[in-house]
Short mmCIF file of C-alpha atoms in Angstrom, two decimals:
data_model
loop_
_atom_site.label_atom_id
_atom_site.label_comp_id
_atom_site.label_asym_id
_atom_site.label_seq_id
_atom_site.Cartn_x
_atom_site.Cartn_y
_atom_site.Cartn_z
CA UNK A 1351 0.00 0.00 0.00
CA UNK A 1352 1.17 3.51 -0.47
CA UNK A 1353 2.30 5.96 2.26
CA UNK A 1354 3.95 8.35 2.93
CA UNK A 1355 5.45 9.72 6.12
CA UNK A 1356 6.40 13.07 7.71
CA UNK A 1357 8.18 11.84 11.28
CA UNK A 1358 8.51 15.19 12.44
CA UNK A 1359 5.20 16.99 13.45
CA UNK A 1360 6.81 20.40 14.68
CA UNK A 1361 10.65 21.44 13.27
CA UNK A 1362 11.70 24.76 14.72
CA UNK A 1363 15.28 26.34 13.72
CA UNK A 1364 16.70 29.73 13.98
CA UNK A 1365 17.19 31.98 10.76
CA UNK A 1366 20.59 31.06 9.13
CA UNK A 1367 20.68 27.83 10.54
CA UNK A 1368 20.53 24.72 7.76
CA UNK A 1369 16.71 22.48 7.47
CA UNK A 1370 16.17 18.89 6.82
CA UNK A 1371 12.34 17.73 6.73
CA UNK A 1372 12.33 14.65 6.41
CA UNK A 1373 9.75 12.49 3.82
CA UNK A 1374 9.75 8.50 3.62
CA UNK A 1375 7.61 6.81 1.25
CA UNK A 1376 6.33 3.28 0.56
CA UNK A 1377 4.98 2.76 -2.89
CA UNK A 1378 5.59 -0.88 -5.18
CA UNK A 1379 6.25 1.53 -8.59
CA UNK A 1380 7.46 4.33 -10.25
CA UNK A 1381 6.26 7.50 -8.15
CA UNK A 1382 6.65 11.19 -8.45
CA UNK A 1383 7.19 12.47 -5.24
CA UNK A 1384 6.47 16.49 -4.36
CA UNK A 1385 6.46 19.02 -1.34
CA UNK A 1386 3.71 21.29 -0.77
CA UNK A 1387 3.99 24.16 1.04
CA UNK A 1388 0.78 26.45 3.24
CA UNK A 1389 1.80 29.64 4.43
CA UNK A 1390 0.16 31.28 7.23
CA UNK A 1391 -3.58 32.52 5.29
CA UNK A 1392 -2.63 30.81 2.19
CA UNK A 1393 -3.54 28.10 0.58
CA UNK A 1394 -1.88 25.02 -0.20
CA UNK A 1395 0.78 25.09 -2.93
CA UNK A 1396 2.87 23.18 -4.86
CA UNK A 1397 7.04 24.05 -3.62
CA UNK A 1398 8.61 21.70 -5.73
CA UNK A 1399 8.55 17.89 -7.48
CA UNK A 1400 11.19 15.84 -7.46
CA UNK A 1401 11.48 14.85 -11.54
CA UNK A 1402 12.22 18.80 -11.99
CA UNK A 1403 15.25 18.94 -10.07
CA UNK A 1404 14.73 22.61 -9.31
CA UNK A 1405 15.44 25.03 -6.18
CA UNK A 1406 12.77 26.79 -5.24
CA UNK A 1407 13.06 29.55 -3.14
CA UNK A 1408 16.60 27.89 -1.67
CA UNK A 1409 15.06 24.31 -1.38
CA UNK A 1410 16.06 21.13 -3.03
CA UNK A 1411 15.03 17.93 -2.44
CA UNK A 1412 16.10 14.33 -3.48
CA UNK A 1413 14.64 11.34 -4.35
CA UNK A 1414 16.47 8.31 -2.68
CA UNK A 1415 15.06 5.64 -4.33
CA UNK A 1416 17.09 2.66 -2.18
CA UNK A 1417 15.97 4.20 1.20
CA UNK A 1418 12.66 5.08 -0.18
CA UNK A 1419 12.96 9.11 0.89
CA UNK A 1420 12.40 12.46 -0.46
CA UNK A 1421 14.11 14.87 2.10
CA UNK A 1422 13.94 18.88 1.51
CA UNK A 1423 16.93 20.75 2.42
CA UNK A 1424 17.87 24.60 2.75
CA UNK A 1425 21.24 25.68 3.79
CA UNK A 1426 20.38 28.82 5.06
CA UNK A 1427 16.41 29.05 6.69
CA UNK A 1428 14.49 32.48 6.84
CA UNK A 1429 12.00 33.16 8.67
CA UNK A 1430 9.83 33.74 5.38
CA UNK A 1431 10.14 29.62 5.35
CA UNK A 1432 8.10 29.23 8.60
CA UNK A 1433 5.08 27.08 7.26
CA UNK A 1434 3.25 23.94 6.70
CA UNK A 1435 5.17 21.39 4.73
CA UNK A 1436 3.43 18.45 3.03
CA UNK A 1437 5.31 15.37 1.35
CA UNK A 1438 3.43 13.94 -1.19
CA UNK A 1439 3.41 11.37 -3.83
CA UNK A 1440 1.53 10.25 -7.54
CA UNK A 1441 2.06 6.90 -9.07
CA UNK A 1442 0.30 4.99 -11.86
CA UNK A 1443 -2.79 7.37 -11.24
CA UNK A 1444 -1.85 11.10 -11.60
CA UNK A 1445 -5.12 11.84 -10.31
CA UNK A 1446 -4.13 10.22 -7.29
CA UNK A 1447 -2.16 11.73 -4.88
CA UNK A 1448 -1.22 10.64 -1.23
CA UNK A 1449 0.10 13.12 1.46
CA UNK A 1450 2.11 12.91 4.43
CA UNK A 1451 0.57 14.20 7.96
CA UNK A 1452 2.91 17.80 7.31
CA UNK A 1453 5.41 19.47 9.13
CA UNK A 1454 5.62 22.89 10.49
CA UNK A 1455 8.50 24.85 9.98
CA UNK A 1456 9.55 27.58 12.85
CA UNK A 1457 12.32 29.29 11.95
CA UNK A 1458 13.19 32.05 14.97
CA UNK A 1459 15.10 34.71 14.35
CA UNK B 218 -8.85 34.13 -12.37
CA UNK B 219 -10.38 33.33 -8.62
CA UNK B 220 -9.18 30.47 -8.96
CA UNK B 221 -10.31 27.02 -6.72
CA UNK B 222 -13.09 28.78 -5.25
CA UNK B 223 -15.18 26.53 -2.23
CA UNK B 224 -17.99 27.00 -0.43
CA UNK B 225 -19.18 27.79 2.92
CA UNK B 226 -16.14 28.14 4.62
CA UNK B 227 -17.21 27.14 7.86
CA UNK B 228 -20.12 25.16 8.97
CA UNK B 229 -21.53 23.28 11.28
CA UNK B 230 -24.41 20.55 11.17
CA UNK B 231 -26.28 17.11 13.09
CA UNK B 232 -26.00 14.41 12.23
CA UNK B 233 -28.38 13.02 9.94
CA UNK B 234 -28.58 16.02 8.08
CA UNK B 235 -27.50 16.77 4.46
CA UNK B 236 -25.12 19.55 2.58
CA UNK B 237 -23.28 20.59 -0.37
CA UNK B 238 -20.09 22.12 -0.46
CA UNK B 239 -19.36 23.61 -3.65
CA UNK B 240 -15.95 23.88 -5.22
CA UNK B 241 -15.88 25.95 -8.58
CA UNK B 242 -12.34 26.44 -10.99
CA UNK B 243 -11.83 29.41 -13.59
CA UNK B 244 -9.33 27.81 -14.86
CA UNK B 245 -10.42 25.22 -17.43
CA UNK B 246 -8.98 22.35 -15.59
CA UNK B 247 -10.18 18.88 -16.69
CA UNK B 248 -8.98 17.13 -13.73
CA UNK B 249 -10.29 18.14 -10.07
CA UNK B 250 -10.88 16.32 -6.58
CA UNK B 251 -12.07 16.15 -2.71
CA UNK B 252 -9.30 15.93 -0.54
CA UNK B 253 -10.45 15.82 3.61
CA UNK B 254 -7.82 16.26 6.34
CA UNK B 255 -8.15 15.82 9.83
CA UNK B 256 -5.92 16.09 12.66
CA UNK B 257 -2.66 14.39 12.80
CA UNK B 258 -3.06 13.12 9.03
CA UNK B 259 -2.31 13.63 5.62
CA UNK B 260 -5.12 14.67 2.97
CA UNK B 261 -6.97 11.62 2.08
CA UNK B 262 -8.51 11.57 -1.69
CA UNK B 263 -12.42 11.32 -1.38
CA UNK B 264 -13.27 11.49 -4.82
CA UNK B 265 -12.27 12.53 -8.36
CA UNK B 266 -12.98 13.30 -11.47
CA UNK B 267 -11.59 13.51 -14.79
CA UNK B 268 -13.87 15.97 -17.03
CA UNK B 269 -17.39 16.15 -17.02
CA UNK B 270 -19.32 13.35 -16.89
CA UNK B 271 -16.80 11.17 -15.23
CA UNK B 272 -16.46 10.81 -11.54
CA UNK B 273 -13.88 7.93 -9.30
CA UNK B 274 -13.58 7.20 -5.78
CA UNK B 275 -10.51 7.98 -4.14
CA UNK B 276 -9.24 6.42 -1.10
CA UNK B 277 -12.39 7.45 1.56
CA UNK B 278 -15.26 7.91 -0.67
CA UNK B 279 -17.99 6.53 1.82
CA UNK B 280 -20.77 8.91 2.55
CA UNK B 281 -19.87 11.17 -0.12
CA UNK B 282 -21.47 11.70 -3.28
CA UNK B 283 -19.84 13.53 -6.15
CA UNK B 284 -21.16 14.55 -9.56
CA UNK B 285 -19.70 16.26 -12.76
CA UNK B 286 -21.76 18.34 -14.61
CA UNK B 287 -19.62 20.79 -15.94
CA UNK B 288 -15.99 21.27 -16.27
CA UNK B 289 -15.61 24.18 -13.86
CA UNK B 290 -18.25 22.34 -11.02
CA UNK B 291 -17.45 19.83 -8.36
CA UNK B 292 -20.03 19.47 -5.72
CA UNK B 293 -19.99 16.66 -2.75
CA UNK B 294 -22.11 16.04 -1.22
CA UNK B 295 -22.93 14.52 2.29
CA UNK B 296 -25.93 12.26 2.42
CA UNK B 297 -26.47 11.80 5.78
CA UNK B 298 -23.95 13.57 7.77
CA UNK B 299 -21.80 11.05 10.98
CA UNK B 300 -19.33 13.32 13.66
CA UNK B 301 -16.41 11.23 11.67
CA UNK B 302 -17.33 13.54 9.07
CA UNK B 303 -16.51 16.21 10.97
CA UNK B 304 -13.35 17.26 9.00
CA UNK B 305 -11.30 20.08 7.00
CA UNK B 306 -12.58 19.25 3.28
CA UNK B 307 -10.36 20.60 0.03
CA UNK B 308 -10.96 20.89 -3.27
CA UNK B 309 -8.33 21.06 -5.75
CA UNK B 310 -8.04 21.00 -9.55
CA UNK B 311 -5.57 19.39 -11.94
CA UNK B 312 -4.66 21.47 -15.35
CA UNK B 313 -2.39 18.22 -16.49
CA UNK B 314 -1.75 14.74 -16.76
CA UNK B 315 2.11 16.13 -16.07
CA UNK B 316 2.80 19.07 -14.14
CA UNK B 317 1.73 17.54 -10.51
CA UNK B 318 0.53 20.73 -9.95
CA UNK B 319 -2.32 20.78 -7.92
CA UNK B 320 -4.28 24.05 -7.25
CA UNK B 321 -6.39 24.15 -4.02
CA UNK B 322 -8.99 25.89 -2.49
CA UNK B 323 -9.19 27.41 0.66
CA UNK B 324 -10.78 24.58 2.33
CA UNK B 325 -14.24 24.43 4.25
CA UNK B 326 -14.09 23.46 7.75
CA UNK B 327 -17.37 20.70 8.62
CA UNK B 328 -18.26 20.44 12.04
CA UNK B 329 -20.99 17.41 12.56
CA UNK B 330 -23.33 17.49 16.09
#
């Protein structure tokens, strides 16, 4: 069956300090994996997806496929970062997608 | 463009009774969907659909009802509304079979008596 899984409920750093939230997924295919992102009175959004290989706004994230993860990294957090972060992943149906419980990002300054 | 635009925001009902909430896209999007999240999980798909006409059932589709009528409408409905009901309900629209890009709306918050 498909999952996916946040571990970390609450992550708070301070500003400048580097940010690992962490994603692990269980799926038997091929999946595209993604993080969305809800600021404070916004909705939910799409950050980034793993078959783009972008950074967006400072964050990257890579797909691991042997220990089944899909981390996103910063080096540097702002506090413009502090928000909602959702893993989530598509496979065979791209209608389909499953999310991780989310964690919240506190970056203090 | 508005947009993913749902409503009510907010409401509250007892169980046993009935409700819409809407969910309406500007945006010409085929592909939309029910997503319902409640505390300590993940969004779980309710239902889908992909263009008018044709509706699926996602991963919790019981006591939901969906239909398609148009391309830019996406009503569920609640039948006969149960406190596990009692949820934060999104809707969200799909432009492509590619991008992954989901567009949401601002999500309507059921409370069930």
């Amino acid at each position: 069956a498909q999952r996916v899984t946040q571990p970390e409920k609450l992550l708070s750093v301070f500003k400048g300090a580097p940010v690992e939230l962490k994603c692990n997924y269980s799926y038997s295919g091929s999946p595209e994996l993604f993080w969305y992102v809800q600021y404070s009175r916004q909705r939910l959004q799409l950050l980034l997806r793993h078959i783009s290989r972008e950074s967006i706004k400072g964050f990257t994230a890579d797909l691991n496929k042997g220990e089944t993860s899909f981390h996103l990294k910063k080096p540097f957090a702002q506090e413009e970062d502090s928000a909602m972060y959702y893993c989530a992943l598509s496979g065979d149906n791209f209608n389909k997608f499953y999310f991780g419980s989310g964690t919240k990002l506190n970056v203090k300054p | 463009n508005a947009g993913v635009t749902q409503t009510p925001k907010f409401q509250v009902l007892k169980t046993g009774q009935s409700m819409t909430l809407q969910c309406a896209q500007d945006m010409n999007h085929e592909y939309m969907s029910w997503y319902r999240q409640d505390p300590g999980m993940g969004l779980r798909l309710i239902h889908y659909s992909v263009g008018a006409g044709i509706t699926d059932q996602g991963e919790v589709p019981n006591g939901y009802n969906v239909s398609r009528s148009t391309t830019e409408d996406f009503p569920l409905r609640l039948l006969s509304a149960a406190p596990s009901q009692t949820s934060v309900y999104f809707c969200a629209s799909l432009p492509d079979r590619i991008s992954g890009e989901l567009f949401f709306g601002e999500g309507s918050r059921l409370t069930v008596l």
